[in-house]
CSV table of C-alpha atoms in Angstrom, one decimal:
chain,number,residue,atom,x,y,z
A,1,UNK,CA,20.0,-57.3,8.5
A,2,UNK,CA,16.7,-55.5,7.8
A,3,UNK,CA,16.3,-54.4,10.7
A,4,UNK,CA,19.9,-52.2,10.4
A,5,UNK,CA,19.2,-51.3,6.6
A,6,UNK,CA,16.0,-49.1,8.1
A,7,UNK,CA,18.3,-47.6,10.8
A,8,UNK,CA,21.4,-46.4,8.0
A,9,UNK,CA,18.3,-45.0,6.4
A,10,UNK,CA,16.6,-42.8,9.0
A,11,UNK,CA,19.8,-41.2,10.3
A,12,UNK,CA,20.7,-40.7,6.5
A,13,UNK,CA,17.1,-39.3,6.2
A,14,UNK,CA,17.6,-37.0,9.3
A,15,UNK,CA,21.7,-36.2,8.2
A,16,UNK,CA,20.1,-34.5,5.3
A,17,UNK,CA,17.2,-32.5,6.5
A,18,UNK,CA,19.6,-31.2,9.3
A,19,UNK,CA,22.2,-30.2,6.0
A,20,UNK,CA,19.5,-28.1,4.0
A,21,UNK,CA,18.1,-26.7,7.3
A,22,UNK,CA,21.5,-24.9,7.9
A,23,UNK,CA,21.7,-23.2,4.4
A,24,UNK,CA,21.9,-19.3,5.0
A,25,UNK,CA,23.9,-18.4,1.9
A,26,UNK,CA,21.9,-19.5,-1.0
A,27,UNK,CA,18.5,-16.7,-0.1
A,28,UNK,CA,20.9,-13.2,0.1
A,29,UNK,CA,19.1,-10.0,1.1
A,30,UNK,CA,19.9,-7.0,0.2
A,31,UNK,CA,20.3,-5.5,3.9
A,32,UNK,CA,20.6,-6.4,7.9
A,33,UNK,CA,18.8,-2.8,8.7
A,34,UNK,CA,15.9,-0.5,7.4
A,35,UNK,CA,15.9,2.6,9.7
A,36,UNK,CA,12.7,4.8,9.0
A,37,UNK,CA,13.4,7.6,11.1
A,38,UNK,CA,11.2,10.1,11.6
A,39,UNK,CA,10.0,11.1,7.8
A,40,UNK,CA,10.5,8.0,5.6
A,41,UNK,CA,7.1,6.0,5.2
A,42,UNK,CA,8.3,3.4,2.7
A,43,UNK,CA,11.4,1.4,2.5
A,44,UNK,CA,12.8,-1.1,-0.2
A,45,UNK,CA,15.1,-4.1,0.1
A,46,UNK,CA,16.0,-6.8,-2.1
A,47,UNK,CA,16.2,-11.1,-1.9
A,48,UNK,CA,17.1,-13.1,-4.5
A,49,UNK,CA,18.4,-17.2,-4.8
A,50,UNK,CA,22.8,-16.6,-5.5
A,51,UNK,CA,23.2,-20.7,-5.6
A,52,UNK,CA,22.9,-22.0,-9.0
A,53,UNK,CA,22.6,-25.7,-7.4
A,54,UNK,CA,19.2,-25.0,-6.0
A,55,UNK,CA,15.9,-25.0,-7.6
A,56,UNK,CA,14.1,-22.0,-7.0
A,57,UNK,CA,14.1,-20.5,-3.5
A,58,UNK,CA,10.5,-19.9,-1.5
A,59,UNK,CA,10.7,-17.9,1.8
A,60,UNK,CA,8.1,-16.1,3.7
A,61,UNK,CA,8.7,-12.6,5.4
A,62,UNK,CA,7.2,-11.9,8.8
A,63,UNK,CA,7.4,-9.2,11.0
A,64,UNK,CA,6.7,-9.6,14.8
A,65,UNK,CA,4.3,-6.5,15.2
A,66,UNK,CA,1.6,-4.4,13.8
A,67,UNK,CA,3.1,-1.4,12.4
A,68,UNK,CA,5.1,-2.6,9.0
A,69,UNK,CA,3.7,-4.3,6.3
A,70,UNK,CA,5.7,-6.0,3.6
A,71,UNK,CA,4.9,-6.5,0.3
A,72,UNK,CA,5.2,-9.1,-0.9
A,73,UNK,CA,5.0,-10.9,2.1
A,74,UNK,CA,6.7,-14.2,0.2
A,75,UNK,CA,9.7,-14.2,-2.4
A,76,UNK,CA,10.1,-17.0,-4.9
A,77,UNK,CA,13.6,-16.3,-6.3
A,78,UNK,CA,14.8,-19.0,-9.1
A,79,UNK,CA,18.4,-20.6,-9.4
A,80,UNK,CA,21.0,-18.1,-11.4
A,81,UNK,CA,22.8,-19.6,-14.5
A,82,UNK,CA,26.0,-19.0,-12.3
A,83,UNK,CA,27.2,-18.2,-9.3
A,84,UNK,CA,28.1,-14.2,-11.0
A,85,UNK,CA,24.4,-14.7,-12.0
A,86,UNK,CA,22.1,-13.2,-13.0
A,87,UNK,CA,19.8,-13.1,-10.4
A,88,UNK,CA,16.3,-13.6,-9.8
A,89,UNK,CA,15.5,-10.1,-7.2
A,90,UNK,CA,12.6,-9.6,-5.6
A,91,UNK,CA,12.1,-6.7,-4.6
A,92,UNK,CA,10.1,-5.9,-1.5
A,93,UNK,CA,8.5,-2.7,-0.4
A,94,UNK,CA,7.9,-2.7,3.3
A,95,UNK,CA,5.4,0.6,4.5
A,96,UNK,CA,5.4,2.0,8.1
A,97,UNK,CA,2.2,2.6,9.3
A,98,UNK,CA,3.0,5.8,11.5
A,99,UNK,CA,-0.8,6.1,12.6
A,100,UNK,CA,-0.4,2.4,14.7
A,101,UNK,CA,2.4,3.7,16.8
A,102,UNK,CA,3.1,6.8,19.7
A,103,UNK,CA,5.3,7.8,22.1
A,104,UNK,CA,9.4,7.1,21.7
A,105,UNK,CA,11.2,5.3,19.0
A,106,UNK,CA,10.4,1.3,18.2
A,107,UNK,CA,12.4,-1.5,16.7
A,108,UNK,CA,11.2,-4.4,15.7
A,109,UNK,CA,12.5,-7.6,13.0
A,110,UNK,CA,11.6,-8.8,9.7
A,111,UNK,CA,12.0,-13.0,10.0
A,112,UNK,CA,12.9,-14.7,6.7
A,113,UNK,CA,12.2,-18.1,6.8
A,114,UNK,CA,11.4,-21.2,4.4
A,115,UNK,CA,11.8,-25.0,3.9
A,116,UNK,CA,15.6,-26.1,3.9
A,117,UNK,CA,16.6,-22.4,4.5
A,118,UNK,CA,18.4,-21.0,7.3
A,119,UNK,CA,15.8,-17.9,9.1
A,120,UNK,CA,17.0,-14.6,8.3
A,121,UNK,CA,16.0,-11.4,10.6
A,122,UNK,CA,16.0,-7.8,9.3
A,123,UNK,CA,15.7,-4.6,12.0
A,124,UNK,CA,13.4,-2.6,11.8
A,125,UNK,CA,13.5,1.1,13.3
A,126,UNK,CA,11.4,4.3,13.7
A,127,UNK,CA,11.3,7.3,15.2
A,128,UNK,CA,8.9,9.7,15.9
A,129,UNK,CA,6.5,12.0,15.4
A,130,UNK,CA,3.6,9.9,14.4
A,131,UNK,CA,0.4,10.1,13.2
A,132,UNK,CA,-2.7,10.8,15.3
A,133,UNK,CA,-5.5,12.7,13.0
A,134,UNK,CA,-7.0,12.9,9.8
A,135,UNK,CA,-8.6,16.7,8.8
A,136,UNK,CA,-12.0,16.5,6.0
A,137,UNK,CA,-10.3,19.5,4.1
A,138,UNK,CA,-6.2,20.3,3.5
A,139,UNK,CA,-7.9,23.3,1.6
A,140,UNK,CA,-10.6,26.1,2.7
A,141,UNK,CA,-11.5,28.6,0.0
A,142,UNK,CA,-14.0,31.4,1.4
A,143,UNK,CA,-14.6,33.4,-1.9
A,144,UNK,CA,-15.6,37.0,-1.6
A,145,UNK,CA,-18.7,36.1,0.2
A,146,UNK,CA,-18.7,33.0,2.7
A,147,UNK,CA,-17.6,33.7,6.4
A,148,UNK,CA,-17.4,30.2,8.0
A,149,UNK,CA,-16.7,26.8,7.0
A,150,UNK,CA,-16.2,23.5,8.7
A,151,UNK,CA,-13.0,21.2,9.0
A,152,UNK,CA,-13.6,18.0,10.6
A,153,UNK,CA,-11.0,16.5,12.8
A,154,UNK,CA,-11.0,12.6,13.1
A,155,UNK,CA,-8.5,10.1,15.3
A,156,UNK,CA,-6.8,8.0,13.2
A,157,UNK,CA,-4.3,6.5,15.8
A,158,UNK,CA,-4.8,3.6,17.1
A,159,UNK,CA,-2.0,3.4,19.5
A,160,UNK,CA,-3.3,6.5,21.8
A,161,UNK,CA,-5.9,6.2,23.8
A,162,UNK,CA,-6.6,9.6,24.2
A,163,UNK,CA,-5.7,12.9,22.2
A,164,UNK,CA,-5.8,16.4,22.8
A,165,UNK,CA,-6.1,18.8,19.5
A,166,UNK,CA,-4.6,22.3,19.4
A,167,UNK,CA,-5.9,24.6,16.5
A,168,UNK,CA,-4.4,27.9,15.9
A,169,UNK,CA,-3.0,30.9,13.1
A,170,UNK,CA,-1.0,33.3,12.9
A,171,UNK,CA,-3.1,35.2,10.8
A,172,UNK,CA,-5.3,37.7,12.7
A,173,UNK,CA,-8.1,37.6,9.6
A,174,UNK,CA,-9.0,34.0,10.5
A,175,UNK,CA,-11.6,32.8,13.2
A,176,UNK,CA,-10.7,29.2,15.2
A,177,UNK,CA,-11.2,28.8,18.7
A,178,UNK,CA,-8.1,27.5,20.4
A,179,UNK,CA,-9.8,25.6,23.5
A,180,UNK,CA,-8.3,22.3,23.3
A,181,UNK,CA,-10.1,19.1,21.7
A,182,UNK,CA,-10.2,16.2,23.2
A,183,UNK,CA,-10.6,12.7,21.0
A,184,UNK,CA,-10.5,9.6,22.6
A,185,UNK,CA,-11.5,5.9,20.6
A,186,UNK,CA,-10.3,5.6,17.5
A,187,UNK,CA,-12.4,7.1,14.7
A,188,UNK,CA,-13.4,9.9,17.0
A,189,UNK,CA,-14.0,13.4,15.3
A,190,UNK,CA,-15.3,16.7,16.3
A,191,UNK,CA,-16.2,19.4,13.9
A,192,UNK,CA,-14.3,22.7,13.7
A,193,UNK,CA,-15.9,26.2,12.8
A,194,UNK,CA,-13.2,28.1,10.5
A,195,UNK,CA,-14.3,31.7,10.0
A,196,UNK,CA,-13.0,34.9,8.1
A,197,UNK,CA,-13.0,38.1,10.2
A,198,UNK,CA,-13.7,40.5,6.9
A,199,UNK,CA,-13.4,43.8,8.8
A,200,UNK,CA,-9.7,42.8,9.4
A,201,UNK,CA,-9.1,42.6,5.4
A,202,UNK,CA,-8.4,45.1,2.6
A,203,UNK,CA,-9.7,44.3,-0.8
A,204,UNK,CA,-7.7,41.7,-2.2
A,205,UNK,CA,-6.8,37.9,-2.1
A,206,UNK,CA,-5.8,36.7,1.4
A,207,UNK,CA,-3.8,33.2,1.8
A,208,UNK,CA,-2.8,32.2,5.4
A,209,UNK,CA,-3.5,28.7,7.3
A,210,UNK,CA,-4.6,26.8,10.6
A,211,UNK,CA,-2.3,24.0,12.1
A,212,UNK,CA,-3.9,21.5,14.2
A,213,UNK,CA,-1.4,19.7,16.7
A,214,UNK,CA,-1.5,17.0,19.3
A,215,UNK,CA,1.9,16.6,21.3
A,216,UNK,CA,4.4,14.0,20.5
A,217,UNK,CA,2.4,14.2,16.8
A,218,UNK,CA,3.1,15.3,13.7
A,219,UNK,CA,0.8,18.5,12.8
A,220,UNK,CA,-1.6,18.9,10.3
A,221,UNK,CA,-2.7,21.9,8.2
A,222,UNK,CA,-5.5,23.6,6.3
A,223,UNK,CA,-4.6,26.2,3.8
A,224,UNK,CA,-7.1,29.0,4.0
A,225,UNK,CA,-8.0,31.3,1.2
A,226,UNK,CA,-10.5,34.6,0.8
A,227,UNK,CA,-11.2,37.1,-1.3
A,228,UNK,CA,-12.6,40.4,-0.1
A,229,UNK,CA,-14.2,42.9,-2.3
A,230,UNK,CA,-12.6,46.3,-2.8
A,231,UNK,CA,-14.2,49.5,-1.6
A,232,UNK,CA,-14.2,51.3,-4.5
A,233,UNK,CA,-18.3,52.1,-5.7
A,234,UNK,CA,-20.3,54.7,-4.2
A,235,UNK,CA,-24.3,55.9,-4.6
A,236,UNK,CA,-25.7,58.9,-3.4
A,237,UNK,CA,-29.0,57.1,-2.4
A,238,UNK,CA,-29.2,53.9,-1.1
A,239,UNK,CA,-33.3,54.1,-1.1
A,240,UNK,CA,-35.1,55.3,-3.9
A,241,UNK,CA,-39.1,55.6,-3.1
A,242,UNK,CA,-41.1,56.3,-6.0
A,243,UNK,CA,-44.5,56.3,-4.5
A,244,UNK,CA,-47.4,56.8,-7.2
A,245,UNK,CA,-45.4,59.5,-8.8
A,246,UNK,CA,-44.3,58.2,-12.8
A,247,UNK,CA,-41.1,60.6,-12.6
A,248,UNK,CA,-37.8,58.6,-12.8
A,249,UNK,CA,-35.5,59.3,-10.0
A,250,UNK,CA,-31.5,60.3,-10.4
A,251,UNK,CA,-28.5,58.4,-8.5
A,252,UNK,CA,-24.9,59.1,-8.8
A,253,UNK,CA,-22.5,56.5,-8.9
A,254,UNK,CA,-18.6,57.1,-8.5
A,255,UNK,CA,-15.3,55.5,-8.4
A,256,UNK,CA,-14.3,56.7,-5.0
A,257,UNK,CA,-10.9,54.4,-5.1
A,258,UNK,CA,-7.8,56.0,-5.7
A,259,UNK,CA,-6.0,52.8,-6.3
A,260,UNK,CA,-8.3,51.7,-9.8
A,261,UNK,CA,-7.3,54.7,-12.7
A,262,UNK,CA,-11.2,53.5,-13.7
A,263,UNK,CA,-14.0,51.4,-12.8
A,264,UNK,CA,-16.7,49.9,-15.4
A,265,UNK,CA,-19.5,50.1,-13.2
A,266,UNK,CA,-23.1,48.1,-13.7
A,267,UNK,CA,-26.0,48.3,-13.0
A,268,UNK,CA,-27.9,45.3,-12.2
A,269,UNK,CA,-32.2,45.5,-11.4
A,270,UNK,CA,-33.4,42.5,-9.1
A,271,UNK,CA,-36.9,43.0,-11.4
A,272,UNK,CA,-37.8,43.8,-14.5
A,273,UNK,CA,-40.2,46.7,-14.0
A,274,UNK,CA,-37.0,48.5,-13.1
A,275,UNK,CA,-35.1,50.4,-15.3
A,276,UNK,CA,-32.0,52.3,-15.5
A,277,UNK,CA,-30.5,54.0,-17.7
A,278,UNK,CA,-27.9,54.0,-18.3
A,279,UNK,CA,-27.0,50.5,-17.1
A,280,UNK,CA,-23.4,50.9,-17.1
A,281,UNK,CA,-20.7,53.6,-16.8
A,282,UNK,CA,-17.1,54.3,-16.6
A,283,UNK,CA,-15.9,56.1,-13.8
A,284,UNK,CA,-12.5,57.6,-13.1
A,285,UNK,CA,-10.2,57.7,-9.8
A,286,UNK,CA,-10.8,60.5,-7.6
A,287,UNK,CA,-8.1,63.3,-7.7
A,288,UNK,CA,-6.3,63.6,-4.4
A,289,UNK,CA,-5.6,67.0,-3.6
C-alpha cells in the first residue's frame, strides 16, 4: 500500500508541473511585432501579470542575436487586485544597434520565458541603411583665418568587413579629396584634410558641408563654416624705410568699399618705438561715378 501511495504522488507531482507549464495567459505583452524600419532606433513594449490568482510573475527576455538589446532584460510583474486590474507594467525599451548589422533587412525574436509560464516570442524587424562610421567632428568652423582642418573617419561596423568612404560637397569653396577610402577591421580610421579655397569667397560668412558615404550606409555629415575678411582697407605704402633720417613718414589709408557707407579704421604698431598718429580714422565709401 506504500508502495502505490508514492506512485498517486509522483504523477500528482508531475500532473501539476505539466498544468503551470502551459499557462500563456496570466504574463500579457503588450505586442506580437516591433518593426524598426529603416529610421527608428528604439522601440517600447509592455508585460505585465493580468491573473489575480498568481503571485507575482518573473520572466526573462531573450533575443536570439546580437543586434537588439532589451532593457530590462527580466520583468517581475505582481498579481492585480482583479482581473480589470490594475496592473503591474513593465515597460521595456528594446534599442537596435544599427552599427552590428549590413546588407538587406533582418528579423529576429524576442523569447519570453519563466518558471510555470508558457514561452512567449516577439518579432523583431529592420531594415536598412545601417551604420558603418563614426566622424571626430559633426562641425568644422574655419574663422577668418584657418585654411585646413582635420575630420577623422573611424569604422564603427562590425558587421562589414570592409568599407569604402566617399567624401564630397557641393560647395566649390571647400577642399576634400574625393579618392575613395578604404577601412577594413573594426575601429579602423583614416584622417581627412578639409580645406577652405579663400580665393573662391567674397567677404562674408560662408556655411556649406561635406557628406561622407559608404554604399548600402547611412551617410554622415560635417557642417562647415568660414568667415572671410572683406576687401575694403587700402594704404598707399606697404613699406615704409626710415633709414637714419628722424622725419616721420605719411601713409594714406581709405575705405575703398562701396558696400560699407564708413569704415573705423585702426591702426595697430607690432612695437612700441612705432608711432602713428593718428591711430585711428573714419573713412567714407568711395563715390562711384
Amino acid at each position: 500500500m506504500g508502495r502505490i501511495h508514492v506512485v498517486l504522488l509522483l504523477g500528482l507531482t508531475t500532473l501539476m508541473v505539466f498544468g503551470v507549464g502551459c499557462d500563456g495567459k496570466s504574463l500579457r505583452l503588450s505586442v506580437t511585432t516591433l518593426d524598426f524600419g529603416d529610421t527608428h532606433q528604439a522601440l517600447n513594449f509592455d508585460a505585465y501579470n493580468a491573473n489575480p490568482k498568481r503571485a507575482a510573475i518573473e520572466a526573462t527576455l531573450e533575443f536570439d542575436g546580437s543586434w537588439l538589446t532589451l532593457e530590462p532584460a527580466q520583468v517581475v510583474s505582481a498579481a492585480p487586485d482583479s482581473a480589470s486590474g490594475p496592473f503591474d507594467v513593465v515597460t521595456v525599451e528594446a534599442r537596435l544597434d544599427r552599427r552590428a548589422l549590413a546588407g538587406g533587412p533582418v528579423e529576429g525574436q524576442i523569447h519570453v520565458k519563466g518558471r510555470g509560464l508558457k514561452k512567449q516570442s516577439i518579432t523583431v524587424r529592420a531594415a536598412p541603411p545601417y551604420e558603418a562610421i563614426d566622424l571626430s567632428a559633426a562641425t568644422l568652423n574655419f574663422g577668418d583665418d584657418k585654411n585646413a582642418l582635420e575630420v577623422i573617419v573611424t569604422k564603427s561596423n562590425s558587421a562589414a568587413q570592409r568599407l569604402e568612404i566617399l567624401a564630397h560637397t557641393d560647395n566649390d569653396w571647400i577642399d576634400v579629396s574625393r579618392e575613395p577610402l578604404a577601412l577594413t577591421g573594426e575601429g579602423d580610421s583614416k584622417t581627412i584634410i578639409i580645406g577652405v579655397k579663400r580665393s573662391r569667397l567674397v567677404g562674408g560668412y560662408h556655411e556649406g558641408r561635406v557628406v561622407f558615404e559608404a554604399s548600402g550606409f547611412t551617410p554622415k555629415v560635417v557642417l562647415v563654416s568660414a568667415v572671410q575678411p572683406y576687401q575694403a582697407i587700402m594704404a598707399s605704402n606697404t613699406l615704409l624705410d626710415f633709414g637714419s633720417s628722424t622725419r616721420p613718414q605719411l601713409v594714406d589709408v581709405w575705405n575703398n568699399n562701396p558696400s560699407f557707407e564708413t569704415i573705423d579704421i585702426i591702426a595697430t604698431p607690432s612695437h612700441d618705438w612705432v608711432q602713428v598718429i593718428p591711430a585711428s580714422v573714419n573713412s567714407a565709401a568711395p563715390v562711384s561715378r
